[in-house]
PDB file of C-alpha atoms in Angstrom:
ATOM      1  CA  UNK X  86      12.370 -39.470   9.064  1.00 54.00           C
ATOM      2  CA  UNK X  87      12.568 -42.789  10.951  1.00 53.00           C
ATOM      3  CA  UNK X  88      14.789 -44.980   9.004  1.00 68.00           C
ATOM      4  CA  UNK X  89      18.656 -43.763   9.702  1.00 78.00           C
ATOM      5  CA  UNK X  90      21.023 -42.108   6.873  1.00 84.00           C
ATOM      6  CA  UNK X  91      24.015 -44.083   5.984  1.00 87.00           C
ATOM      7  CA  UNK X  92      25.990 -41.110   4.969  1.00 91.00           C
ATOM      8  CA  UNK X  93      29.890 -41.844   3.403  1.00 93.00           C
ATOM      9  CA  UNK X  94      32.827 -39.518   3.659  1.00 94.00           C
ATOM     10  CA  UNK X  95      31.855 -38.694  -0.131  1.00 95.00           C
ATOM     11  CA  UNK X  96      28.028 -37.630   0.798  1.00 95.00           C
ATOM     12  CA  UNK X  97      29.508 -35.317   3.706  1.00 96.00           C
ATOM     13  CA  UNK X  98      32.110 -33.798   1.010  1.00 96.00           C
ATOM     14  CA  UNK X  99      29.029 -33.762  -1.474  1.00 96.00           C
ATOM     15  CA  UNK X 100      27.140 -31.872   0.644  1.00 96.00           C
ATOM     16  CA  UNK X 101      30.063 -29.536   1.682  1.00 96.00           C
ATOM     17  CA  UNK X 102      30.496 -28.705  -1.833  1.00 96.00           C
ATOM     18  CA  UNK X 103      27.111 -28.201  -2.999  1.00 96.00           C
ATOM     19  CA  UNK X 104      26.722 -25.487   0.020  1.00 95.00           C
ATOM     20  CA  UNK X 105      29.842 -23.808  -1.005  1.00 95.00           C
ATOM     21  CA  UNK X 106      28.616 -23.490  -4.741  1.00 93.00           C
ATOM     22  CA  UNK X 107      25.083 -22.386  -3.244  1.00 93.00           C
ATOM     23  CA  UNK X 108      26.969 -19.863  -1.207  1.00 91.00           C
ATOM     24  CA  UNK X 109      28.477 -17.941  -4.404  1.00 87.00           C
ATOM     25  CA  UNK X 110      25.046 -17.661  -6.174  1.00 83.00           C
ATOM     26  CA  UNK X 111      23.020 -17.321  -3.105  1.00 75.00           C
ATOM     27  CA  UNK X 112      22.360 -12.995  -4.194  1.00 70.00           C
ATOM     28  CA  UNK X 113      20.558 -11.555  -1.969  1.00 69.00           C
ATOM     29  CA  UNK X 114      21.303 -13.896   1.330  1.00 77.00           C
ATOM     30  CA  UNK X 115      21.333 -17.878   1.591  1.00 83.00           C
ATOM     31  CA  UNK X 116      17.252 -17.946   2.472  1.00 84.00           C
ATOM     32  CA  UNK X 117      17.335 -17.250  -2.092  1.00 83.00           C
ATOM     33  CA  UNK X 118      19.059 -20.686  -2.350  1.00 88.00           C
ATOM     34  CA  UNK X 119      16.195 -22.415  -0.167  1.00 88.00           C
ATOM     35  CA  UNK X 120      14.384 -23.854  -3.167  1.00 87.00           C
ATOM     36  CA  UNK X 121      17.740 -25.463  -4.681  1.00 90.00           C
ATOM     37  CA  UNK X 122      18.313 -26.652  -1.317  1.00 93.00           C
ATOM     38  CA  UNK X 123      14.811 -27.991  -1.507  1.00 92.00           C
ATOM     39  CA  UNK X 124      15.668 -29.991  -4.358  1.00 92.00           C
ATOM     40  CA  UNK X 125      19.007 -31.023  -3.340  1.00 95.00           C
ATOM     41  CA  UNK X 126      18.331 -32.209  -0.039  1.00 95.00           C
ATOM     42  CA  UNK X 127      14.576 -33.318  -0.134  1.00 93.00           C
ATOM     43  CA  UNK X 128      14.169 -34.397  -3.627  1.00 92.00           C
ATOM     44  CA  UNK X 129      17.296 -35.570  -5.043  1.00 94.00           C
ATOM     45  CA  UNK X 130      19.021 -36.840  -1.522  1.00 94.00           C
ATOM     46  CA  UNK X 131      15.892 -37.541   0.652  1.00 93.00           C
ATOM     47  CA  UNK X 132      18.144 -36.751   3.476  1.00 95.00           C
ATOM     48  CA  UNK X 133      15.493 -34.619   5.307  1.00 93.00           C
ATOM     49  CA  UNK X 134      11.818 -34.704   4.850  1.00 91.00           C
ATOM     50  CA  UNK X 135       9.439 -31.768   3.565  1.00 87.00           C
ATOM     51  CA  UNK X 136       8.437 -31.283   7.268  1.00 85.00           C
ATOM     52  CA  UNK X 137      11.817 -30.623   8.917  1.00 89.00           C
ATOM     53  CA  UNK X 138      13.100 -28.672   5.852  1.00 91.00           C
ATOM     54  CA  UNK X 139      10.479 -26.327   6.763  1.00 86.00           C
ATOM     55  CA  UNK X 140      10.949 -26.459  10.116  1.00 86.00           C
ATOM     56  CA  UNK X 141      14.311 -25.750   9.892  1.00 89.00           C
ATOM     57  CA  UNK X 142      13.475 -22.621   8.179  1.00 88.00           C
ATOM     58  CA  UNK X 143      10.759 -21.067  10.225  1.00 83.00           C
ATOM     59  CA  UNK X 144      12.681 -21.732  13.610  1.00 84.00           C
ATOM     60  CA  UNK X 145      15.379 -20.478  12.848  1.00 83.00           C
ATOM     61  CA  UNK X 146      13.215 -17.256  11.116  1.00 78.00           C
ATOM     62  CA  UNK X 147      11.636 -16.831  13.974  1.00 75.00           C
ATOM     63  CA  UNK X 148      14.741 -17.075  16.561  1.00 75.00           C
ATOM     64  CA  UNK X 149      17.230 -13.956  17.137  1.00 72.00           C
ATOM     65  CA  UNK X 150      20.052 -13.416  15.051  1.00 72.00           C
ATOM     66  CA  UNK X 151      21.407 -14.126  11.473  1.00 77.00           C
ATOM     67  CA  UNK X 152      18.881 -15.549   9.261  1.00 78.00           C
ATOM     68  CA  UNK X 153      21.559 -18.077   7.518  1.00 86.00           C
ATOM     69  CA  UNK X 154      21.199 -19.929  11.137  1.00 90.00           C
ATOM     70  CA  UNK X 155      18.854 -21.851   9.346  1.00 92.00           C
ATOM     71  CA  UNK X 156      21.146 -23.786   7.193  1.00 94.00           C
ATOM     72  CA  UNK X 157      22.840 -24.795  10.841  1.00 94.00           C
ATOM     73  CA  UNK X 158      19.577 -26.349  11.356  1.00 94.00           C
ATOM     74  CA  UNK X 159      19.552 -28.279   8.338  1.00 95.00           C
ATOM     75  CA  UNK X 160      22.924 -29.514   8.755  1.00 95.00           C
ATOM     76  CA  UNK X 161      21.684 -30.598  12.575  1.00 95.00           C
ATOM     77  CA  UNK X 162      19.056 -32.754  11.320  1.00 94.00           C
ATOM     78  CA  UNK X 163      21.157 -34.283   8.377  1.00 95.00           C
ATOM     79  CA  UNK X 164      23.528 -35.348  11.122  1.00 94.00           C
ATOM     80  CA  UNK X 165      21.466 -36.619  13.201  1.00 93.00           C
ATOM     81  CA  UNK X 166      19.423 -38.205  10.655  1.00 92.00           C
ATOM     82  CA  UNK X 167      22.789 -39.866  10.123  1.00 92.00           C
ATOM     83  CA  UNK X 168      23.151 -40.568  13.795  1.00 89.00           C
ATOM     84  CA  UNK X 169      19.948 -42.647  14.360  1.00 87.00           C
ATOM     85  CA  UNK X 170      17.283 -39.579  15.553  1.00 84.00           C
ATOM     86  CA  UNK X 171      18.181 -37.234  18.570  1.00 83.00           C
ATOM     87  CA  UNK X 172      17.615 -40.382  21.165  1.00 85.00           C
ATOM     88  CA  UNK X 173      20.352 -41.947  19.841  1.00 84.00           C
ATOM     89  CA  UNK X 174      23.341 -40.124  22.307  1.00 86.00           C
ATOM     90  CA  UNK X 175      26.289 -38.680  21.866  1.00 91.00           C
ATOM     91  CA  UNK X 176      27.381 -40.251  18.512  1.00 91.00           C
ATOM     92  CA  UNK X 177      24.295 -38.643  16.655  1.00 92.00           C
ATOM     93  CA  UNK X 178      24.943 -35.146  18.279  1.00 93.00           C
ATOM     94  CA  UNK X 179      28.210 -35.566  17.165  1.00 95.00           C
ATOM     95  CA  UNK X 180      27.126 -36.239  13.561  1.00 95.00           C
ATOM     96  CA  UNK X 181      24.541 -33.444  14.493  1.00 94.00           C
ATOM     97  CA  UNK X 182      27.432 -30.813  14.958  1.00 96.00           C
ATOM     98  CA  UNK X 183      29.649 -32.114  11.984  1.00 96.00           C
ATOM     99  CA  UNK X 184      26.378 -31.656   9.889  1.00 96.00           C
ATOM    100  CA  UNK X 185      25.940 -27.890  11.383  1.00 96.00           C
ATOM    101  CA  UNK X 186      30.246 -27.717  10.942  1.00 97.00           C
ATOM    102  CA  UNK X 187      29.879 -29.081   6.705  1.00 97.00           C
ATOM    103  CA  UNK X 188      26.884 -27.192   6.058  1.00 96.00           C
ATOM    104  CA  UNK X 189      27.712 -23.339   7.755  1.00 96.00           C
ATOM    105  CA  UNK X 190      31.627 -23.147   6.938  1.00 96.00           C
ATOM    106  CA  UNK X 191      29.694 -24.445   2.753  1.00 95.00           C
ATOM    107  CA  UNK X 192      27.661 -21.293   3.078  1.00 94.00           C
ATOM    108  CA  UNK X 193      29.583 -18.789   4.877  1.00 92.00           C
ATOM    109  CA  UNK X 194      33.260 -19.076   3.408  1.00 93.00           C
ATOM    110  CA  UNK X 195      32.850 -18.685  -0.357  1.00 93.00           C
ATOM    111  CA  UNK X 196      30.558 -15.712   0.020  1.00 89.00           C
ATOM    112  CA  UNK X 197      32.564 -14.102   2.646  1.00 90.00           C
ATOM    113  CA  UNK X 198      35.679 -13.849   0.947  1.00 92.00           C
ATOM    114  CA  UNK X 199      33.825 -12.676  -2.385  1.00 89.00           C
ATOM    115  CA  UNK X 200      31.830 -10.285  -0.589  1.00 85.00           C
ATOM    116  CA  UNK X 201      34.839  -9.040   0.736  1.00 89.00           C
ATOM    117  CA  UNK X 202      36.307  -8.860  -2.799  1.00 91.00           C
ATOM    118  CA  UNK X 203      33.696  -7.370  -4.299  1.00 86.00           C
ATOM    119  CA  UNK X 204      32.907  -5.053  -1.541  1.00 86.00           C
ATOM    120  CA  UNK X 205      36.420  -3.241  -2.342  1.00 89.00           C
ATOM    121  CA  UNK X 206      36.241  -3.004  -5.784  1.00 90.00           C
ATOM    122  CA  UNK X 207      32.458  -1.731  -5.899  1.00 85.00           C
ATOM    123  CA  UNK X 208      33.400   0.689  -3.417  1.00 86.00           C
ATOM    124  CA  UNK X 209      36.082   1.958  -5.501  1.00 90.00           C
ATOM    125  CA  UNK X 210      34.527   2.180  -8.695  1.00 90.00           C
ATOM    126  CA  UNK X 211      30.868   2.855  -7.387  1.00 87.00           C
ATOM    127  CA  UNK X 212      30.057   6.156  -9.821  1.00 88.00           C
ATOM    128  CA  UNK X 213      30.691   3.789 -13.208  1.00 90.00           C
ATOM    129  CA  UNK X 214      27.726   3.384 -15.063  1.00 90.00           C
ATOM    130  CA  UNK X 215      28.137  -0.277 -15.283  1.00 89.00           C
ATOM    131  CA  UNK X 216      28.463  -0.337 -11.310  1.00 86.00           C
ATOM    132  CA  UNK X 217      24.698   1.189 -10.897  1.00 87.00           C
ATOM    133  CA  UNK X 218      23.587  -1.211 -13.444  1.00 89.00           C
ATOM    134  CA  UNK X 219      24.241  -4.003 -11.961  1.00 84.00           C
ATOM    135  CA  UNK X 220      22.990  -2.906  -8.607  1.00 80.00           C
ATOM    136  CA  UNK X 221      19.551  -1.793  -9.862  1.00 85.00           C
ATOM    137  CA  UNK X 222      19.315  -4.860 -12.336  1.00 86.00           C
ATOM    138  CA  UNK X 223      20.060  -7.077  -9.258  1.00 81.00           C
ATOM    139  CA  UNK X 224      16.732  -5.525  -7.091  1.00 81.00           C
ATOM    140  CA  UNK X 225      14.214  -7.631  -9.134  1.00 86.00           C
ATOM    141  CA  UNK X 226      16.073 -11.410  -9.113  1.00 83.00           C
ATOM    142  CA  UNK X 227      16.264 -10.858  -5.606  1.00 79.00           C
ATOM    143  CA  UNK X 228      12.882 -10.334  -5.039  1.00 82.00           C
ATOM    144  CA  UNK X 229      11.982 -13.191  -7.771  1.00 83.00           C
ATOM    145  CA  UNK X 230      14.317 -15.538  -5.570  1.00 79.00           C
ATOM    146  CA  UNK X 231      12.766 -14.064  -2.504  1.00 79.00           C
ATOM    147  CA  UNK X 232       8.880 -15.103  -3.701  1.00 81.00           C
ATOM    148  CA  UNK X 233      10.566 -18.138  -4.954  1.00 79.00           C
ATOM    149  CA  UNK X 234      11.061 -19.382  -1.519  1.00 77.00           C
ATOM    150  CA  UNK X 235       8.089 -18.094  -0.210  1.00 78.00           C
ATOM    151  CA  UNK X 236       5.955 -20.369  -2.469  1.00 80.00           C
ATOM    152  CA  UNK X 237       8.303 -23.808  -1.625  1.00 75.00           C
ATOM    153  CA  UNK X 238       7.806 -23.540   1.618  1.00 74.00           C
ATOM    154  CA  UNK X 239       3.787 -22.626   1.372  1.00 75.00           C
ATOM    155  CA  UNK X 240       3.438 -25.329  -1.390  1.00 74.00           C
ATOM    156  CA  UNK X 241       4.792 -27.649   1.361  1.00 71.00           C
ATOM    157  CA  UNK X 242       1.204 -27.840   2.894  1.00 73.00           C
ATOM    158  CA  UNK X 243      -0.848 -29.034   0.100  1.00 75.00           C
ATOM    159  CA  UNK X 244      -3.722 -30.588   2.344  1.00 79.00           C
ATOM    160  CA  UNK X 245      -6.507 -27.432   2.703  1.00 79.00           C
ATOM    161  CA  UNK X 246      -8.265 -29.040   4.832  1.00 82.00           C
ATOM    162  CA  UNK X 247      -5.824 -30.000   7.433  1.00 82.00           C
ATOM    163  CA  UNK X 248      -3.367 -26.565   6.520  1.00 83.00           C
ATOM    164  CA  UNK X 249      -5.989 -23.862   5.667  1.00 87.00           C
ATOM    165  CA  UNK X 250      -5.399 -22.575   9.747  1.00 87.00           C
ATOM    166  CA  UNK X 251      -1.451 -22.269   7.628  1.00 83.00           C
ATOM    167  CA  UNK X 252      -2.741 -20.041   4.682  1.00 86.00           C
ATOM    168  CA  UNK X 253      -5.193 -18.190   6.554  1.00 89.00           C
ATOM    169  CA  UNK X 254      -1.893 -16.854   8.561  1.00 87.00           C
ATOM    170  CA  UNK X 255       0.130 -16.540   4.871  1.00 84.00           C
ATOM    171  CA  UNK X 256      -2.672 -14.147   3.695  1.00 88.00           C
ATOM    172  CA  UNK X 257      -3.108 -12.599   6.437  1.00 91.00           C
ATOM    173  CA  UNK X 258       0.508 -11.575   6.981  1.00 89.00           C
ATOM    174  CA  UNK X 259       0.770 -10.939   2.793  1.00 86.00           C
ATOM    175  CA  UNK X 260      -2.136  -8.382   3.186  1.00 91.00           C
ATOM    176  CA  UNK X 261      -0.526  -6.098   6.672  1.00 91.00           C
ATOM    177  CA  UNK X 262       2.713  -6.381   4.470  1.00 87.00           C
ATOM    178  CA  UNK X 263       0.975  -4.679   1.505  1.00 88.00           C
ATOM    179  CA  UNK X 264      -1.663  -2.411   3.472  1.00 91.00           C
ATOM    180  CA  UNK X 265       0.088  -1.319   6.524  1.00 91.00           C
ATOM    181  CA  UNK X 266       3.709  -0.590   7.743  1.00 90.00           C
ATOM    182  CA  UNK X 267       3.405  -3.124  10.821  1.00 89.00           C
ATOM    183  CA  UNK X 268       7.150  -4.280  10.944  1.00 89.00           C
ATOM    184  CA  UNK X 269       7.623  -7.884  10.149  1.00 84.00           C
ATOM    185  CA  UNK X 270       9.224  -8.905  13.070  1.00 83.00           C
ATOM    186  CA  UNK X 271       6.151  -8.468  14.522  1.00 88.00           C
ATOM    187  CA  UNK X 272       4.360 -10.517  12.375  1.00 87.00           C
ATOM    188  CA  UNK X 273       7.213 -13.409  12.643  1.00 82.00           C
ATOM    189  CA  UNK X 274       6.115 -12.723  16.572  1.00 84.00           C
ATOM    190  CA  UNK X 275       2.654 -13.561  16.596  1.00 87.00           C
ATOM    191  CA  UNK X 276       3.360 -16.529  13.863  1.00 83.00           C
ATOM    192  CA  UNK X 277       5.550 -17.703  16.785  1.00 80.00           C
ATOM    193  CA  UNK X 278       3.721 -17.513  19.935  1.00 85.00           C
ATOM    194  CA  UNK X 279       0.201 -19.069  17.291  1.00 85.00           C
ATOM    195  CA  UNK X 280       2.321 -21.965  16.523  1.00 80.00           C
ATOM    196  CA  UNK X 281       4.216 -22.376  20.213  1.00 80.00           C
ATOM    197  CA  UNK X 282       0.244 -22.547  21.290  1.00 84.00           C
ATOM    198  CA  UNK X 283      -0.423 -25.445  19.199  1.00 81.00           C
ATOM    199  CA  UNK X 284      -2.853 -23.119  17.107  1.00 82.00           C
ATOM    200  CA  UNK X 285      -1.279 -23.724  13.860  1.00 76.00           C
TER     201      UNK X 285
END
């Protein structure tokens, strides 16, 4: 994104609040909420850029620890989008880190403290019937939300001719999944080092 984001105190507190309502329907982790996020922040906002919404997604898949790290990333390149591009010193690292600040305490807070809730209160009443409904009836929007995101971010590379190298890897990976029990860390691994060689 060249041209640089003129973001008010009322986009930063938009954005805030549209990661904390993401955060309290975001079942089955934040990486469910990726399409909304999609459309929030790509579509609707054009605040980042198909490219680095991806990006932002497989890095931070593909880097140790939590997977929510990702939304960090996204707030990082709203900032400095905001900021005038990562050249532009200190100010735009600054909006870089109040992006990463907005986006992860959006995400994190809501869901903690209802998790925490709702962690008690299942715990106590985990043999009701209505308890082990809702548990199993959860199992399949997960995985819809799960496939959800896989598709947004595939659908991202439209262009065959220049991406098939992209969906050769995507079937690949889809097929060990299915076939084999090759852990997926491993395949995350080898996505990694293909794309740090300038393969992909």
């Amino acid at each position: 994104m060249n041209e640089v984001l003129n973001l008010s105190p009322q986009d930063w507190l938009s954005l805030f609040t549209h990661f904390a309502l993401l955060s309290v329907l975001g079942v089955g982790g934040a990486i469910t909420t990726a399409p909304e996020m999609h459309r929030y922040l790509v579509d609707e906002k054009n605040w980042l850029t198909d490219a680095s919404f991806s990006s932002s997604i497989a890095l931070a898949q593909s880097a140790p620890g939590p997977n929510v790290l990702f939304v960090a990333l996204m707030g990082w390149n709203i900032g400095l989008n905001a900021g005038g591009g990562l050249s532009a010193g200190p100010h735009a690292w600054a909006l870089g880190m109040l992006g990463v600040l907005i986006t992860m305490v959006g995400i994190m807070l809501p869901s903690s403290i209802l998790t925490y809730q709702a962690t008690q209160w299942t715990h106590k009443n985990r043999n009701l019937r209505s308890v082990r409904a809702f548990k199993s009836g959860m199992a399949p929007i997960v995985i819809g939300l799960l496939v959800s995101t896989g598709w947004l971010l595939s659908a991202a590379h439209r262009d065959f001719q220049q991406d098939w190298k992209l969906w050769l890897v995507t079937a690949t990976a889809t097929v060990l999944m299915l076939r084999t029990n090759l852990h997926l860390l491993w395949m995350i691994a080898i996505g990694g080092v293909l794309g740090g060689a300038g393969l992909l």
